[in-house]
């Protein structure tokens, strides 16, 4: 809007664009190019642990040497070892399952908040956000205490005689999903609430007046109208969950890894930087389409207001 | 508008909140447990807080984390507010789609990817890894959260106020600082708070970008937790929760008072 009002941009306005743009270009965009480059290198026992190293001081010859040394070795490794492929599939599977559960749990909560009296809504939203602000790592740690064999969940289940003997929770996929749902719930509830809160209740009344049962009205009116919130919430959860490291590392078992853990292990334990970079590039390739859809939604929300 | 909570709605919200708060409450209660066994209740005691107070390494890590969080949150608030102004106010300019892509992508990007790529950047430019590299990494990701929060406030902001100031001869920068900034201040403050807590809390980015001599609190806690559950960790967690909760409540009260004063 202001762009059309004031087409001429002074140096001040240019600086306002330039400063954050430069920062993000240097610290977010350029690093990806480096990851791409190193994923095409070979691992070596050196510091840094990969070859070839681009030697710009050697000029054209240096560039040629570097290009000649590039290899697809790391990608060949990814494709050949079933460990990596299964790790990707497992991550996608856990992320999809968790996102579905988050939607099922988050929708009634967001709906409940949106129906609450105005005055209470701000308080309830704050109550949902507050745990997100208090230390993610600590909350996962809190779950470890609760889910372990002698933990409080088993104590409670035994006391209620729901089970005969303690169940194994920790180091299972169930624990990972519980941890993910627990950590990402605010990310699902907030976009859902934002779209449900804007909804015009008279539409539901009109449906009721015309003889539509409430469950049908919910399915035909409420759900389609909250679709932007559903998509935004699902993507906001699904994308980071695929690459999640802390939750599966602390709550999951050691036999099957999620892709974030595999990348972490390649980097920190095996010191194979090219392999870790190739894993990152492949992970990004899978997530590129969801990320672009997410950005498209964000941009559209910005323009349509 | 017909509003009100049906029994089902109320149950859903109550269960959701219980699910979110119960583990935290249990953690806090067990930090006062006299027993060394985390799962057995042995009466009330503050012994783990005493142990924490004498744990030099843990306190050192906490101090490092607080300094990084303060610096990165401040830088992120400035950069993020600028980015929000660009997104909302700059209209169309060359590279706008790329710019918004750069602002929104870090919000969802898995941390292992961001962490790895930042580390490789720091290695490529031969930067000494440690305190400052972690601070820059945190600034990069948290500025995007600040941008989103400030952006939503700017969207509902009445542009005519700033235009009136400029029509009266106020230079743009001064109009922004004296008219716009005070009005969007609650969002800016909320952005700072979020950036601060995100930084205080981050394990993955810090692990990738740190170097010798700069162990942050989450790195320290993580290495302890991997060895098993320890009551002292409950104590340090409780302290962190209290610090953050007090900070948020204070920020809420300050921004409320600002509204009342106007």
Short mmCIF file of C-alpha atoms in Angstrom, two decimals, chain A residues 37 40-42 50-55 65-71:
data_model
loop_
_atom_site.label_atom_id
_atom_site.label_comp_id
_atom_site.label_asym_id
_atom_site.label_seq_id
_atom_site.Cartn_x
_atom_site.Cartn_y
_atom_site.Cartn_z
CA UNK A 37 29.08 -28.03 -1.46
CA UNK A 40 29.63 -33.24 -2.62
CA UNK A 41 33.00 -33.59 -0.89
CA UNK A 42 34.73 -36.67 0.40
CA UNK A 50 36.51 -33.16 4.19
CA UNK A 51 38.28 -32.75 0.85
CA UNK A 52 38.64 -30.93 -1.48
CA UNK A 53 38.92 -27.56 0.20
CA UNK A 54 38.20 -24.65 -2.11
CA UNK A 55 41.40 -22.63 -2.30
CA UNK A 65 41.08 -28.65 -8.74
CA UNK A 66 38.18 -28.20 -6.41
CA UNK A 67 35.54 -28.98 -9.05
CA UNK A 68 37.50 -32.07 -10.12
CA UNK A 69 37.48 -33.34 -6.53
CA UNK A 70 33.72 -33.18 -6.08
CA UNK A 71 32.00 -36.50 -5.73
#
